[in-house]
Amino acid sequence: MRVAIITESFPPDINGVAHCVLRVAELLTSYGHHPLVIAPQPPGSRREERSFPFPVVRVPAAPLPGYPSFRLGLPSRRVRAALIRHQAEVVHLASPVFLGAHGAAVARRLGLPAVAVYQTDLPSYARAYRLGRAGETFAWRWLRGIHNGAARTLAPSTVTATGLLGQGIGNVWLWGRGVDTRRFDPAKRSQELHAALLANTGAAQGELLVGYVGRLATEKRVELLAGITALAGVRLVIVGAGPAEAMLRQHMPDAIFLGERRGEELAAIYASLDVFVHSGPYETFGQTLQEAAASGLPVVAPAAGGPLDLVADGVTGYLVPPSDPGAFTTAVARLAADPAARAAFGAAGRRSVLSRSWPALTEELIGHYAAVLGARAAKVRI
């Protein structure tokens, strides 16, 4: 199968969209399929890259105002040329917004069926960035135009799927995300790393580490975790970077900021934490929650969006009211005071993700590709 993946983000970017596209493209290649990735061009990169086991075509990009590390892919003739040269059979639109909208239009003109993967809650971001009701309304209108032009939309969680249907987006199917349970594993816990992180702040070695992993941006609401830094016997670890970092460092001077971490180093940090906490109320899925669960950690997350599918309240962690800082602090305090609950929740979380491998989720995705290709072939025969 010849698949063209048009994505808003791709490595060296660090985010859920970039990671998902990379894993899917790698697995499609290993299964004997032929993926092509079309992505925004990072600063100083070449137009086409050979460092991946599949072709990557970069298109011109511009930095997002207020978030210069994120680059918006711009409409380009390279998209059409790449689709034709690749002899694409199906187009995968990864979290389509700007480049994805252009890619969707090009695919329609070429008569190629498209699968649109919904991953970024653009209307909620409009709300978080105070763009008003008009901004939110425009975001939904824009997304309807993209997704209703695709053969089917894949939503990552039941809450997200229901919301899309309620906003007039049709033909929505559920497709989650995989997690690498070999990379993220409780066996990678390091007492030396745990001790080193505590030593950086002069904390006592018996204290617990509570960690957040993710982008540091307005919509992630990381400031809601400030109360955790006041808990006795607890230290808050922040892993990630973004435009809100300076504000957060000022707001939470007692937290440990580690910046961006990747690969095995990130896996060791996860496993060396004692509790994982995620603050963002606008998650369509919540990949870091799966990585934390795979690492054997109890989790605390807002009772909204993707976390409702990923966290079993009172079994693998606690769901708390979104945007309530006191609720996050209270839930972490409960876990800090109950080592038996931490162990039980962590073990249950690990069991809950063992069947959510990337190979299994990619097989599901291939099924969606095959379905839209089959529907297209049936129309042609008619």
Coordinates of N, CA and C in Angstrom, one line a residue, residues 194-366:
H194 N 16.9 8.8 40.9 CA 16.0 9.4 41.9 C 16.7 10.2 42.9
A195 N 17.8 9.7 43.5 CA 18.6 10.4 44.5 C 19.3 11.6 43.9
A196 N 19.7 11.5 42.6 CA 20.4 12.7 42.0 C 19.4 13.8 41.8
L197 N 18.2 13.5 41.4 CA 17.2 14.5 41.2 C 16.9 15.3 42.5
L198 N 16.7 14.5 43.6 CA 16.5 15.1 44.9 C 17.7 15.9 45.3
A199 N 18.9 15.4 45.1 CA 20.1 16.2 45.5 C 20.2 17.5 44.8
N200 N 19.7 17.6 43.6 CA 19.7 18.9 42.9 C 19.0 20.0 43.6
T201 N 18.1 19.7 44.5 CA 17.4 20.7 45.2 C 17.7 20.7 46.7
G202 N 18.6 19.8 47.1 CA 18.9 19.7 48.5 C 17.9 19.0 49.3
A203 N 17.0 18.3 48.7 CA 15.9 17.6 49.4 C 16.4 16.4 50.1
A204 N 15.6 15.9 51.0 CA 16.0 14.7 51.8 C 15.8 13.5 50.8
Q205 N 16.6 12.5 51.0 CA 16.6 11.4 50.1 C 15.3 10.5 50.2
G206 N 14.6 10.7 51.3 CA 13.3 9.9 51.4 C 12.1 10.5 50.7
E207 N 12.3 11.7 50.1 CA 11.1 12.4 49.6 C 10.7 11.7 48.2
L208 N 9.4 12.0 47.9 CA 8.9 11.4 46.7 C 9.0 12.4 45.5
L209 N 9.1 11.8 44.3 CA 9.2 12.6 43.1 C 7.9 12.5 42.3
V210 N 7.2 13.7 42.1 CA 6.0 13.7 41.3 C 6.3 14.4 40.0
G211 N 6.0 13.8 38.9 CA 6.5 14.4 37.6 C 5.4 14.7 36.6
Y212 N 5.7 15.7 35.8 CA 4.9 16.1 34.7 C 5.9 16.0 33.5
V213 N 5.4 15.5 32.3 CA 6.1 15.4 31.1 C 5.2 16.0 30.0
G214 N 5.7 17.0 29.3 CA 4.9 17.5 28.2 C 5.4 18.9 27.8
R215 N 4.8 19.5 26.8 CA 5.1 20.9 26.4 C 4.7 21.9 27.5
L216 N 5.5 22.9 27.6 CA 5.2 24.0 28.5 C 4.6 25.1 27.8
A217 N 3.2 25.0 27.6 CA 2.5 26.0 26.8 C 1.2 26.4 27.6
T218 N 0.6 27.5 27.2 CA -0.6 28.0 27.9 C -1.7 26.9 28.1
E219 N -2.0 26.2 27.0 CA -3.1 25.2 27.1 C -2.8 24.0 28.0
K220 N -1.6 23.8 28.4 CA -1.3 22.7 29.2 C -1.6 22.9 30.7
R221 N -1.7 24.2 31.1 CA -2.1 24.6 32.4 C -1.2 24.0 33.5
V222 N 0.1 24.0 33.3 CA 1.0 23.4 34.2 C 1.1 24.2 35.5
E223 N 0.7 25.5 35.5 CA 0.7 26.3 36.7 C -0.3 25.7 37.8
L224 N -1.2 24.9 37.3 CA -2.2 24.3 38.3 C -1.5 23.3 39.3
L225 N -0.3 23.0 39.0 CA 0.5 22.0 39.8 C 1.3 22.7 40.9
A226 N 1.2 24.0 41.0 CA 2.1 24.8 41.9 C 1.9 24.3 43.3
G227 N 0.7 24.0 43.7 CA 0.4 23.6 45.1 C 1.2 22.4 45.5
I228 N 1.5 21.5 44.6 CA 2.2 20.3 44.9 C 3.6 20.6 45.5
T229 N 4.2 21.7 45.1 CA 5.5 22.1 45.6 C 5.5 22.4 47.0
A230 N 4.3 22.6 47.6 CA 4.2 23.0 49.0 C 4.0 21.8 49.9
L231 N 3.8 20.6 49.3 CA 3.5 19.4 50.1 C 4.8 18.9 50.7
A232 N 4.7 18.5 52.0 CA 5.9 18.0 52.7 C 6.3 16.7 52.2
G233 N 7.6 16.5 52.0 CA 8.1 15.2 51.5 C 7.9 14.9 50.0
V234 N 7.6 16.0 49.3 CA 7.3 15.8 47.8 C 8.1 16.8 47.0
R235 N 8.7 16.4 45.9 CA 9.3 17.4 45.0 C 8.7 17.2 43.6
L236 N 8.4 18.3 42.9 CA 7.7 18.3 41.6 C 8.8 18.4 40.5
V237 N 8.8 17.5 39.6 CA 9.7 17.4 38.5 C 9.0 17.8 37.2
I238 N 9.5 18.8 36.4 CA 8.9 19.2 35.2 C 9.8 18.8 34.0
V239 N 9.4 18.0 33.1 CA 10.2 17.6 31.9 C 9.5 18.2 30.7
G240 N 10.2 19.0 30.0 CA 9.6 19.6 28.8 C 10.1 21.0 28.6
A241 N 9.7 21.6 27.5 CA 10.1 23.0 27.2 C 8.9 23.6 26.4
G242 N 9.0 25.0 26.3 CA 8.0 25.7 25.6 C 7.9 27.1 26.0
P243 N 7.0 27.9 25.4 CA 6.9 29.3 25.6 C 6.5 29.7 27.0
A244 N 5.9 28.8 27.7 CA 5.5 29.2 29.1 C 6.5 28.9 30.2
E245 N 7.7 28.4 29.7 CA 8.7 27.9 30.7 C 9.2 29.0 31.7
A246 N 9.5 30.2 31.2 CA 9.9 31.3 32.0 C 8.9 31.6 33.1
M247 N 7.6 31.7 32.7 CA 6.6 32.0 33.6 C 6.5 30.9 34.7
L248 N 6.5 29.7 34.2 CA 6.4 28.6 35.2 C 7.6 28.5 36.2
R249 N 8.8 28.8 35.7 CA 9.9 28.8 36.6 C 9.8 29.9 37.7
Q250 N 9.2 31.0 37.3 CA 9.0 32.1 38.3 C 7.8 31.7 39.2
H251 N 6.8 31.0 38.7 CA 5.6 30.7 39.5 C 5.9 29.5 40.4
M252 N 6.8 28.6 40.0 CA 7.1 27.4 40.8 C 8.6 27.3 41.0
P253 N 9.2 28.2 41.8 CA 10.7 28.2 42.0 C 11.2 26.9 42.7
D254 N 10.4 26.2 43.4 CA 10.9 25.0 44.1 C 10.8 23.7 43.2
A255 N 10.2 23.8 42.0 CA 10.1 22.7 41.1 C 11.5 22.4 40.4
I256 N 11.7 21.2 40.0 CA 12.9 20.8 39.3 C 12.6 20.8 37.8
F257 N 13.2 21.7 37.0 CA 12.9 21.8 35.6 C 14.1 21.1 34.9
L258 N 13.8 20.1 34.1 CA 14.8 19.3 33.4 C 14.9 19.6 31.9
G259 N 14.0 20.4 31.4 CA 14.1 20.6 29.9 C 13.6 19.4 29.2
E260 N 13.8 19.4 27.9 CA 13.4 18.3 27.0 C 14.3 17.1 27.2
R261 N 13.7 15.9 27.3 CA 14.5 14.7 27.4 C 13.9 13.7 26.5
R262 N 14.7 12.8 25.9 CA 14.2 11.8 24.9 C 14.7 10.4 25.2
G263 N 14.1 9.5 24.4 CA 14.6 8.1 24.4 C 14.8 7.4 25.7
E264 N 15.9 6.7 25.9 CA 16.1 5.9 27.1 C 16.3 6.8 28.3
E265 N 16.8 8.0 28.1 CA 16.9 8.9 29.3 C 15.5 9.3 29.8
L266 N 14.6 9.6 28.9 CA 13.2 9.9 29.3 C 12.6 8.7 30.0
A267 N 12.8 7.5 29.4 CA 12.2 6.3 30.0 C 12.7 6.1 31.4
A268 N 14.0 6.3 31.7 CA 14.5 6.2 33.0 C 14.0 7.2 34.0
I269 N 13.7 8.4 33.5 CA 13.1 9.5 34.3 C 11.7 9.1 34.7
Y270 N 10.9 8.6 33.7 CA 9.6 8.2 34.1 C 9.6 7.1 35.2
A271 N 10.4 6.1 34.9 CA 10.4 4.9 35.9 C 10.9 5.3 37.3
S272 N 11.7 6.4 37.3 CA 12.3 6.8 38.6 C 11.4 7.8 39.4
L273 N 10.3 8.2 38.8 CA 9.3 9.0 39.5 C 8.5 8.1 40.4
D274 N 7.7 8.7 41.3 CA 6.9 8.0 42.2 C 5.4 8.2 41.9
V275 N 5.1 9.3 41.3 CA 3.7 9.6 40.9 C 3.8 10.5 39.6
F276 N 2.8 10.3 38.7 CA 2.8 11.1 37.5 C 1.6 12.0 37.5
V277 N 1.7 13.2 37.1 CA 0.6 14.1 37.1 C 0.5 14.9 35.8
H278 N -0.7 15.0 35.2 CA -0.9 15.7 34.0 C -2.0 16.7 34.2
S279 N -1.7 18.0 33.8 CA -2.7 19.1 34.1 C -3.5 19.5 33.0
G280 N -3.2 19.2 31.7 CA -3.9 19.8 30.6 C -5.3 19.3 30.4
P281 N -6.3 20.3 30.4 CA -7.7 19.9 30.3 C -8.2 19.7 28.9
Y282 N -7.3 19.9 27.9 CA -7.7 19.9 26.5 C -7.1 18.7 25.7
E283 N -6.8 17.7 26.3 CA -6.2 16.5 25.7 C -7.2 15.7 24.9
T284 N -6.9 15.5 23.6 CA -7.8 14.6 22.9 C -7.4 13.1 23.2
F285 N -6.2 12.9 23.7 CA -5.8 11.5 24.1 C -5.0 11.6 25.4
G286 N -3.7 11.8 25.3 CA -2.9 11.9 26.5 C -1.8 10.8 26.5
Q287 N -0.9 10.9 25.5 CA 0.1 9.9 25.3 C 1.0 9.8 26.6
T288 N 1.3 10.9 27.2 CA 2.2 10.8 28.4 C 1.6 10.0 29.5
L289 N 0.3 10.0 29.6 CA -0.4 9.1 30.6 C -0.2 7.7 30.3
Q290 N -0.2 7.3 29.0 CA 0.1 5.9 28.7 C 1.6 5.5 29.0
E291 N 2.5 6.5 28.7 CA 3.9 6.2 29.0 C 4.1 6.1 30.5
A292 N 3.5 6.9 31.3 CA 3.6 6.8 32.7 C 3.0 5.5 33.2
A293 N 1.9 5.1 32.7 CA 1.3 3.8 33.2 C 2.2 2.7 32.8
A294 N 2.7 2.7 31.6 CA 3.6 1.6 31.2 C 4.9 1.6 32.1
S295 N 5.2 2.7 32.6 CA 6.4 2.8 33.5 C 6.0 2.4 35.0
G296 N 4.8 2.0 35.2 CA 4.4 1.5 36.5 C 4.0 2.6 37.5
L297 N 3.6 3.8 37.0 CA 3.3 4.9 37.9 C 1.8 5.1 38.1
P298 N 1.4 5.4 39.3 CA 0.0 5.9 39.5 C -0.1 7.3 38.9
V299 N -1.2 7.7 38.4 CA -1.4 8.9 37.7 C -2.5 9.8 38.2
V300 N -2.3 11.1 38.1 CA -3.4 12.0 38.4 C -3.6 12.9 37.2
A301 N -4.9 13.0 36.8 CA -5.2 13.7 35.5 C -6.5 14.3 35.6
P302 N -6.8 15.3 34.8 CA -8.1 16.0 34.8 C -9.2 15.0 34.2
A303 N -10.4 15.1 34.7 CA -11.5 14.3 34.3 C -12.1 15.0 33.1
A304 N -11.4 14.9 32.0 CA -11.8 15.6 30.7 C -11.1 15.0 29.6
G305 N -11.8 14.9 28.4 CA -11.1 14.5 27.2 C -10.5 13.1 27.3
G306 N -9.4 12.9 26.6 CA -8.7 11.6 26.5 C -8.5 10.9 27.9
P307 N -8.1 11.6 28.9 CA -7.8 10.9 30.2 C -9.0 10.1 30.7
L308 N -10.2 10.4 30.3 CA -11.3 9.7 30.8 C -11.3 8.2 30.3
D309 N -10.7 8.0 29.1 CA -10.5 6.7 28.6 C -9.3 6.0 29.1
L310 N -8.3 6.8 29.6 CA -7.0 6.2 29.9 C -6.8 5.9 31.4
V311 N -7.5 6.7 32.2 CA -7.3 6.5 33.7 C -8.6 6.0 34.3
A312 N -8.4 4.8 35.0 CA -9.5 4.2 35.7 C -9.5 4.8 37.2
D313 N -10.4 5.7 37.5 CA -10.4 6.4 38.7 C -10.4 5.4 39.9
G314 N -9.5 5.5 40.8 CA -9.4 4.7 42.0 C -8.8 3.3 41.7
V315 N -8.4 3.1 40.4 CA -7.8 1.8 40.0 C -6.4 2.0 39.5
T316 N -6.2 2.9 38.6 CA -4.8 3.2 38.1 C -4.4 4.6 38.5
G317 N -5.3 5.3 39.1 CA -4.9 6.7 39.5 C -6.1 7.5 39.9
Y318 N -6.1 8.8 39.9 CA -7.2 9.6 40.2 C -7.5 10.6 39.1
L319 N -8.8 10.7 38.8 CA -9.3 11.8 37.9 C -9.8 12.9 38.8
V320 N -9.4 14.1 38.5 CA -9.8 15.3 39.3 C -10.5 16.3 38.5
P321 N -11.3 17.2 39.1 CA -12.0 18.3 38.3 C -11.0 19.1 37.5
P322 N -11.2 19.3 36.2 CA -10.3 20.1 35.4 C -10.1 21.5 36.0
S323 N -8.9 22.1 35.9 CA -8.7 23.5 36.2 C -8.8 23.8 37.7
D324 N -8.8 22.8 38.5 CA -8.9 23.0 40.0 C -7.6 22.6 40.6
P325 N -6.8 23.7 40.9 CA -5.4 23.4 41.5 C -5.5 22.6 42.8
G326 N -6.4 22.9 43.6 CA -6.5 22.2 44.9 C -6.8 20.8 44.8
A327 N -7.5 20.4 43.7 CA -7.8 19.0 43.5 C -6.6 18.2 43.1
F328 N -5.7 18.8 42.3 CA -4.5 18.1 41.9 C -3.6 17.9 43.2
T329 N -3.5 19.0 44.0 CA -2.7 18.9 45.2 C -3.2 17.8 46.1
T330 N -4.5 17.8 46.3 CA -5.1 16.8 47.2 C -4.9 15.4 46.8
A331 N -5.1 15.2 45.5 CA -4.9 13.8 44.9 C -3.5 13.3 45.1
V332 N -2.5 14.2 44.8 CA -1.1 13.8 45.0 C -0.8 13.6 46.5
A333 N -1.4 14.4 47.4 CA -1.1 14.2 48.8 C -1.7 12.8 49.2
R334 N -2.8 12.4 48.7 CA -3.4 11.1 49.0 C -2.4 10.0 48.6
L335 N -1.9 10.1 47.4 CA -1.0 9.1 47.0 C 0.3 9.1 47.7
A336 N 0.8 10.3 48.1 CA 2.1 10.4 48.8 C 1.9 9.7 50.2
A337 N 0.8 9.8 50.7 CA 0.5 9.2 52.1 C 0.2 7.7 52.1
D338 N 0.1 7.1 50.9 CA -0.4 5.7 50.8 C 0.5 4.9 49.8
P339 N 1.6 4.4 50.3 CA 2.5 3.6 49.4 C 1.8 2.4 48.8
A340 N 0.9 1.8 49.6 CA 0.2 0.6 49.1 C -0.6 0.9 47.8
A341 N -1.3 2.1 47.9 CA -2.1 2.5 46.8 C -1.3 2.9 45.6
R342 N -0.1 3.5 45.8 CA 0.8 3.8 44.7 C 1.2 2.5 44.0
A343 N 1.6 1.5 44.8 CA 2.0 0.3 44.2 C 0.9 -0.4 43.4
A344 N -0.3 -0.4 44.0 CA -1.4 -1.1 43.3 C -1.8 -0.4 42.1
F345 N -1.9 0.9 42.2 CA -2.3 1.7 41.0 C -1.3 1.6 39.9
G346 N 0.0 1.6 40.2 CA 1.0 1.5 39.2 C 1.0 0.2 38.5
A347 N 0.8 -0.9 39.3 CA 0.8 -2.2 38.7 C -0.5 -2.4 37.8
A348 N -1.6 -1.8 38.2 CA -2.8 -1.9 37.4 C -2.7 -1.1 36.1
G349 N -2.0 0.1 36.2 CA -1.8 0.9 35.1 C -0.9 0.2 34.0
R350 N 0.1 -0.5 34.5 CA 1.0 -1.2 33.6 C 0.2 -2.3 32.9
R351 N -0.6 -3.1 33.6 CA -1.4 -4.1 33.0 C -2.4 -3.5 31.9
S352 N -2.9 -2.3 32.2 CA -3.9 -1.7 31.3 C -3.4 -1.4 29.9
V353 N -2.1 -1.2 29.8 CA -1.5 -0.7 28.5 C -0.8 -1.8 27.8
L354 N -0.7 -3.0 28.3 CA 0.1 -4.0 27.7 C -0.4 -4.4 26.3
S355 N -1.7 -4.3 26.1 CA -2.3 -4.6 24.8 C -2.3 -3.5 23.8
R356 N -1.9 -2.3 24.2 CA -1.9 -1.1 23.4 C -0.6 -0.9 22.7
S357 N -0.1 -1.8 22.0 CA 1.2 -1.7 21.4 C 1.1 -0.9 20.1
W358 N 2.2 -0.3 19.6 CA 2.1 0.4 18.4 C 1.9 -0.5 17.2
P359 N 2.4 -1.8 17.2 CA 2.1 -2.7 16.1 C 0.6 -3.0 16.0
A360 N -0.1 -3.2 17.2 CA -1.5 -3.4 17.2 C -2.3 -2.3 16.7
L361 N -1.9 -1.1 17.1 CA -2.7 0.1 16.6 C -2.4 0.4 15.2
T362 N -1.2 0.1 14.7 CA -0.9 0.3 13.3 C -1.7 -0.6 12.4
E363 N -1.9 -1.9 12.9 CA -2.7 -2.8 12.1 C -4.1 -2.3 12.0
E364 N -4.6 -1.7 13.1 CA -6.0 -1.1 13.0 C -6.0 0.0 12.0
L365 N -5.0 0.8 11.9 CA -4.9 1.9 11.0 C -4.9 1.4 9.6
I366 N -4.1 0.4 9.3 CA -4.1 -0.2 8.0 C -5.5 -0.7 7.6

